[in-house]
Amino acid sequence: MADKPVRDDKATAVAELTESFRGSTATVLTEYRGLTVAQLKTLRRSLGRETTYAVAKNTLAKRAATDAGISGLDDLFSGPTALAFVSGDPVEAAKSLREFAKAHPLLVIKGGVFEGKAISADEVRRLADLESREVLLAKLAGAMKGSLSKAASLFQAPLSKTVRTVQALADKRAEASGSAAEESGSAAE
């Protein structure tokens, strides 16, 4: 009878982890062996509000990942494991983890989950090498603005050419009318 409350706690923990796996855009698995509580607190702050960093038992986390429909992580659940559940931009979280790992080599990035698929530690590093979503969107907007400016000038070119041609014809007619008037004026004399 004493085991039942423990099992309920484990079931609750697995359900919470499963929801975290399902609700996050990405998850990064790390090993935190040797980091102090103060360093972990600093890491949590550096990840921001859109990322939750939680220490989890490997057996419970493995079961939660399986329940969430994620496979390929079983080998990563060894040693002390902490999970970074990212609900915002995965690139920013990966960059924060990479920068923290550079300053604190005891933090080891094991791998993770991105778009429902398991990714290796190298893929997490490549994700960290990408520019943030905002920067990519700004570059796209700049490229589109440049393309739109070129298109606008391209569409205006025939109109302005037509206007110049009509003006040239009007000038030529005025010149021809002016020379015809001069000729008739000199013929009258």
mmCIF file of C-alpha atoms in Angstrom:
data_model
loop_
_atom_site.group_PDB
_atom_site.id
_atom_site.type_symbol
_atom_site.label_atom_id
_atom_site.label_comp_id
_atom_site.label_asym_id
_atom_site.label_seq_id
_atom_site.Cartn_x
_atom_site.Cartn_y
_atom_site.Cartn_z
ATOM 1 C CA MET A 1 0.000 0.000 0.000
ATOM 2 C CA ALA A 2 2.946 2.336 0.628
ATOM 3 C CA ASP A 3 4.036 1.968 -3.027
ATOM 4 C CA LYS A 4 0.796 3.367 -4.457
ATOM 5 C CA PRO A 5 1.457 7.076 -3.666
ATOM 6 C CA VAL A 6 4.937 6.758 -5.201
ATOM 7 C CA ARG A 7 3.480 5.275 -8.364
ATOM 8 C CA ASP A 8 0.897 8.054 -8.533
ATOM 9 C CA ASP A 9 3.701 10.602 -8.215
ATOM 10 C CA LYS A 10 5.639 8.876 -10.974
ATOM 11 C CA ALA A 11 2.561 8.728 -13.202
ATOM 12 C CA THR A 12 1.968 12.425 -12.583
ATOM 13 C CA ALA A 13 5.610 13.233 -13.358
ATOM 14 C CA VAL A 14 5.479 11.194 -16.585
ATOM 15 C CA ALA A 15 2.247 12.937 -17.619
ATOM 16 C CA GLU A 16 3.787 16.375 -16.980
ATOM 17 C CA LEU A 17 6.931 15.487 -18.924
ATOM 18 C CA THR A 18 4.828 14.053 -21.768
ATOM 19 C CA GLU A 19 2.879 17.322 -22.005
ATOM 20 C CA SER A 20 6.134 19.265 -21.957
ATOM 21 C CA PHE A 21 7.479 17.159 -24.838
ATOM 22 C CA ARG A 22 4.262 17.632 -26.819
ATOM 23 C CA GLY A 23 3.876 21.337 -26.060
ATOM 24 C CA SER A 24 7.404 22.437 -26.866
ATOM 25 C CA THR A 25 8.770 23.422 -30.272
ATOM 26 C CA ALA A 26 12.083 21.797 -29.359
ATOM 27 C CA THR A 27 13.683 19.975 -26.459
ATOM 28 C CA VAL A 28 17.396 19.808 -25.697
ATOM 29 C CA LEU A 29 18.831 17.075 -23.478
ATOM 30 C CA THR A 30 21.851 18.013 -21.403
ATOM 31 C CA GLU A 31 24.108 16.491 -18.790
ATOM 32 C CA TYR A 32 24.685 18.838 -15.892
ATOM 33 C CA ARG A 33 27.054 16.712 -13.756
ATOM 34 C CA GLY A 34 29.313 18.949 -11.662
ATOM 35 C CA LEU A 35 27.368 22.194 -12.051
ATOM 36 C CA THR A 36 26.410 24.018 -8.886
ATOM 37 C CA VAL A 37 22.900 25.083 -8.003
ATOM 38 C CA ALA A 38 23.917 28.704 -8.612
ATOM 39 C CA GLN A 39 25.213 27.836 -12.082
ATOM 40 C CA LEU A 40 21.986 26.013 -12.916
ATOM 41 C CA LYS A 41 20.036 29.051 -11.750
ATOM 42 C CA THR A 42 22.161 31.245 -14.033
ATOM 43 C CA LEU A 43 21.523 28.834 -16.912
ATOM 44 C CA ARG A 44 17.767 28.961 -16.346
ATOM 45 C CA ARG A 45 17.864 32.770 -16.392
ATOM 46 C CA SER A 46 19.952 32.845 -19.574
ATOM 47 C CA LEU A 47 17.429 30.617 -21.353
ATOM 48 C CA GLY A 48 14.659 33.169 -20.872
ATOM 49 C CA ARG A 49 10.979 32.804 -20.124
ATOM 50 C CA GLU A 50 10.124 30.716 -23.169
ATOM 51 C CA THR A 51 12.368 27.825 -22.118
ATOM 52 C CA THR A 52 11.909 25.587 -19.100
ATOM 53 C CA TYR A 53 14.972 23.765 -17.809
ATOM 54 C CA ALA A 54 14.129 20.766 -15.629
ATOM 55 C CA VAL A 55 16.095 17.895 -14.125
ATOM 56 C CA ALA A 56 14.343 14.583 -14.708
ATOM 57 C CA LYS A 57 14.850 10.926 -13.875
ATOM 58 C CA ASN A 58 15.969 9.050 -16.971
ATOM 59 C CA THR A 59 13.365 6.288 -16.696
ATOM 60 C CA LEU A 60 10.516 8.798 -16.340
ATOM 61 C CA ALA A 61 11.817 11.032 -19.140
ATOM 62 C CA LYS A 62 12.303 8.047 -21.453
ATOM 63 C CA ARG A 63 8.742 6.878 -20.810
ATOM 64 C CA ALA A 64 7.395 10.427 -21.339
ATOM 65 C CA ALA A 65 9.243 10.740 -24.651
ATOM 66 C CA THR A 66 7.801 7.413 -25.784
ATOM 67 C CA ASP A 67 4.307 8.486 -24.683
ATOM 68 C CA ALA A 68 4.749 11.736 -26.644
ATOM 69 C CA GLY A 69 5.557 9.700 -29.781
ATOM 70 C CA ILE A 70 9.264 10.575 -29.881
ATOM 71 C CA SER A 71 11.735 7.817 -30.622
ATOM 72 C CA GLY A 72 15.502 7.728 -30.949
ATOM 73 C CA LEU A 73 16.346 9.283 -27.592
ATOM 74 C CA ASP A 74 16.869 6.125 -25.526
ATOM 75 C CA ASP A 75 20.679 6.266 -25.769
ATOM 76 C CA LEU A 76 20.694 9.868 -24.522
ATOM 77 C CA PHE A 77 19.010 9.023 -21.218
ATOM 78 C CA SER A 78 22.124 8.056 -19.266
ATOM 79 C CA GLY A 79 23.802 9.921 -16.470
ATOM 80 C CA PRO A 80 22.283 13.003 -14.885
ATOM 81 C CA THR A 81 19.853 14.438 -17.448
ATOM 82 C CA ALA A 82 18.184 17.804 -17.601
ATOM 83 C CA LEU A 83 15.720 18.819 -20.291
ATOM 84 C CA ALA A 84 15.329 22.259 -21.826
ATOM 85 C CA PHE A 85 11.759 22.502 -23.118
ATOM 86 C CA VAL A 86 11.618 25.351 -25.630
ATOM 87 C CA SER A 87 8.257 26.962 -26.338
ATOM 88 C CA GLY A 88 9.671 29.930 -28.285
ATOM 89 C CA ASP A 89 12.479 30.205 -30.814
ATOM 90 C CA PRO A 90 14.603 27.027 -30.702
ATOM 91 C CA VAL A 91 17.571 28.845 -32.248
ATOM 92 C CA GLU A 92 17.791 31.307 -29.351
ATOM 93 C CA ALA A 93 17.607 28.512 -26.773
ATOM 94 C CA ALA A 94 20.270 26.482 -28.595
ATOM 95 C CA LYS A 95 22.511 29.566 -28.717
ATOM 96 C CA SER A 96 22.032 30.194 -24.993
ATOM 97 C CA LEU A 97 22.880 26.588 -24.163
ATOM 98 C CA ARG A 98 25.939 26.656 -26.430
ATOM 99 C CA GLU A 99 27.215 29.904 -24.880
ATOM 100 C CA PHE A 100 26.671 28.572 -21.362
ATOM 101 C CA ALA A 101 28.453 25.315 -22.266
ATOM 102 C CA LYS A 102 31.436 27.325 -23.568
ATOM 103 C CA ALA A 103 31.673 29.180 -20.250
ATOM 104 C CA HIS A 104 30.910 26.061 -18.179
ATOM 105 C CA PRO A 105 32.355 22.953 -19.885
ATOM 106 C CA LEU A 106 30.611 20.684 -17.364
ATOM 107 C CA LEU A 107 27.338 21.271 -19.229
ATOM 108 C CA VAL A 108 27.204 18.715 -22.025
ATOM 109 C CA ILE A 109 24.609 18.920 -24.788
ATOM 110 C CA LYS A 110 23.567 15.340 -25.540
ATOM 111 C CA GLY A 111 21.012 15.921 -28.299
ATOM 112 C CA GLY A 112 17.387 16.798 -28.509
ATOM 113 C CA VAL A 113 14.092 16.891 -30.319
ATOM 114 C CA PHE A 114 13.197 19.327 -33.079
ATOM 115 C CA GLU A 115 9.863 19.232 -34.915
ATOM 116 C CA GLY A 116 9.058 15.870 -33.334
ATOM 117 C CA LYS A 117 12.266 14.154 -34.475
ATOM 118 C CA ALA A 118 15.349 13.224 -32.486
ATOM 119 C CA ILE A 119 18.459 15.247 -33.330
ATOM 120 C CA SER A 120 22.094 14.742 -32.363
ATOM 121 C CA ALA A 121 24.297 17.100 -30.367
ATOM 122 C CA ASP A 122 25.938 18.236 -33.631
ATOM 123 C CA GLU A 123 22.531 19.120 -35.055
ATOM 124 C CA VAL A 124 21.771 21.157 -31.926
ATOM 125 C CA ARG A 125 25.059 23.031 -32.501
ATOM 126 C CA ARG A 126 24.116 23.650 -36.142
ATOM 127 C CA LEU A 127 20.744 24.927 -34.964
ATOM 128 C CA ALA A 128 22.609 27.329 -32.666
ATOM 129 C CA ASP A 129 24.653 28.541 -35.665
ATOM 130 C CA LEU A 130 21.514 29.718 -37.464
ATOM 131 C CA GLU A 131 20.411 33.304 -37.176
ATOM 132 C CA SER A 132 17.368 34.020 -35.073
ATOM 133 C CA ARG A 133 13.901 34.032 -36.584
ATOM 134 C CA GLU A 134 13.668 37.815 -36.304
ATOM 135 C CA VAL A 135 16.951 38.332 -38.182
ATOM 136 C CA LEU A 136 15.919 35.913 -40.926
ATOM 137 C CA LEU A 137 12.536 37.622 -41.266
ATOM 138 C CA ALA A 138 14.234 41.036 -41.457
ATOM 139 C CA LYS A 139 16.557 39.788 -44.199
ATOM 140 C CA LEU A 140 13.605 38.336 -46.089
ATOM 141 C CA ALA A 141 11.696 41.613 -45.775
ATOM 142 C CA GLY A 142 14.728 43.550 -47.022
ATOM 143 C CA ALA A 143 15.109 41.220 -49.991
ATOM 144 C CA MET A 144 11.413 41.513 -50.788
ATOM 145 C CA LYS A 145 11.536 45.305 -50.501
ATOM 146 C CA GLY A 146 14.479 45.425 -52.911
ATOM 147 C CA SER A 147 12.660 43.144 -55.332
ATOM 148 C CA LEU A 148 9.516 45.249 -55.083
ATOM 149 C CA SER A 149 11.495 48.442 -55.760
ATOM 150 C CA LYS A 150 13.039 46.853 -58.846
ATOM 151 C CA ALA A 151 9.615 45.674 -60.000
ATOM 152 C CA ALA A 152 8.102 49.115 -59.477
ATOM 153 C CA SER A 153 10.846 50.782 -61.508
ATOM 154 C CA LEU A 154 10.468 48.108 -64.184
ATOM 155 C CA PHE A 155 6.723 48.771 -64.393
ATOM 156 C CA GLN A 156 7.295 52.529 -64.473
ATOM 157 C CA ALA A 157 9.896 52.333 -67.253
ATOM 158 C CA PRO A 158 7.432 51.833 -70.163
ATOM 159 C CA LEU A 159 5.221 54.638 -68.865
ATOM 160 C CA SER A 160 8.078 57.108 -68.558
ATOM 161 C CA LYS A 161 9.429 56.025 -71.966
ATOM 162 C CA THR A 162 5.999 56.624 -73.476
ATOM 163 C CA VAL A 163 5.798 60.055 -71.841
ATOM 164 C CA ARG A 164 9.254 60.974 -73.192
ATOM 165 C CA THR A 165 8.318 59.731 -76.674
ATOM 166 C CA VAL A 166 5.065 61.723 -76.704
ATOM 167 C CA GLN A 167 6.950 64.802 -75.467
ATOM 168 C CA ALA A 168 9.583 64.346 -78.203
ATOM 169 C CA LEU A 169 6.851 64.065 -80.848
ATOM 170 C CA ALA A 170 5.114 67.174 -79.501
ATOM 171 C CA ASP A 171 8.433 69.064 -79.549
ATOM 172 C CA LYS A 172 9.092 67.891 -83.104
ATOM 173 C CA ARG A 173 5.622 68.997 -84.249
ATOM 174 C CA ALA A 174 6.024 72.336 -82.530
ATOM 175 C CA GLU A 175 9.401 72.731 -84.190
ATOM 176 C CA ALA A 176 7.932 71.747 -87.565
ATOM 177 C CA SER A 177 5.018 74.159 -87.087
ATOM 178 C CA GLY A 178 7.432 76.891 -86.055
ATOM 179 C CA SER A 179 9.639 76.369 -89.137
ATOM 180 C CA ALA A 180 6.566 76.209 -91.423
ATOM 181 C CA ALA A 181 5.341 79.503 -89.939
ATOM 182 C CA GLU A 182 8.770 81.047 -90.514
ATOM 183 C CA GLU A 183 8.823 79.854 -94.103
ATOM 184 C CA SER A 184 5.366 81.272 -94.814
ATOM 185 C CA GLY A 185 6.377 84.515 -93.096
ATOM 186 C CA SER A 186 9.526 84.839 -95.217
ATOM 187 C CA ALA A 187 7.630 83.868 -98.368
ATOM 188 C CA ALA A 188 5.115 86.645 -97.714
ATOM 189 C CA GLU A 189 7.857 89.215 -97.633
#
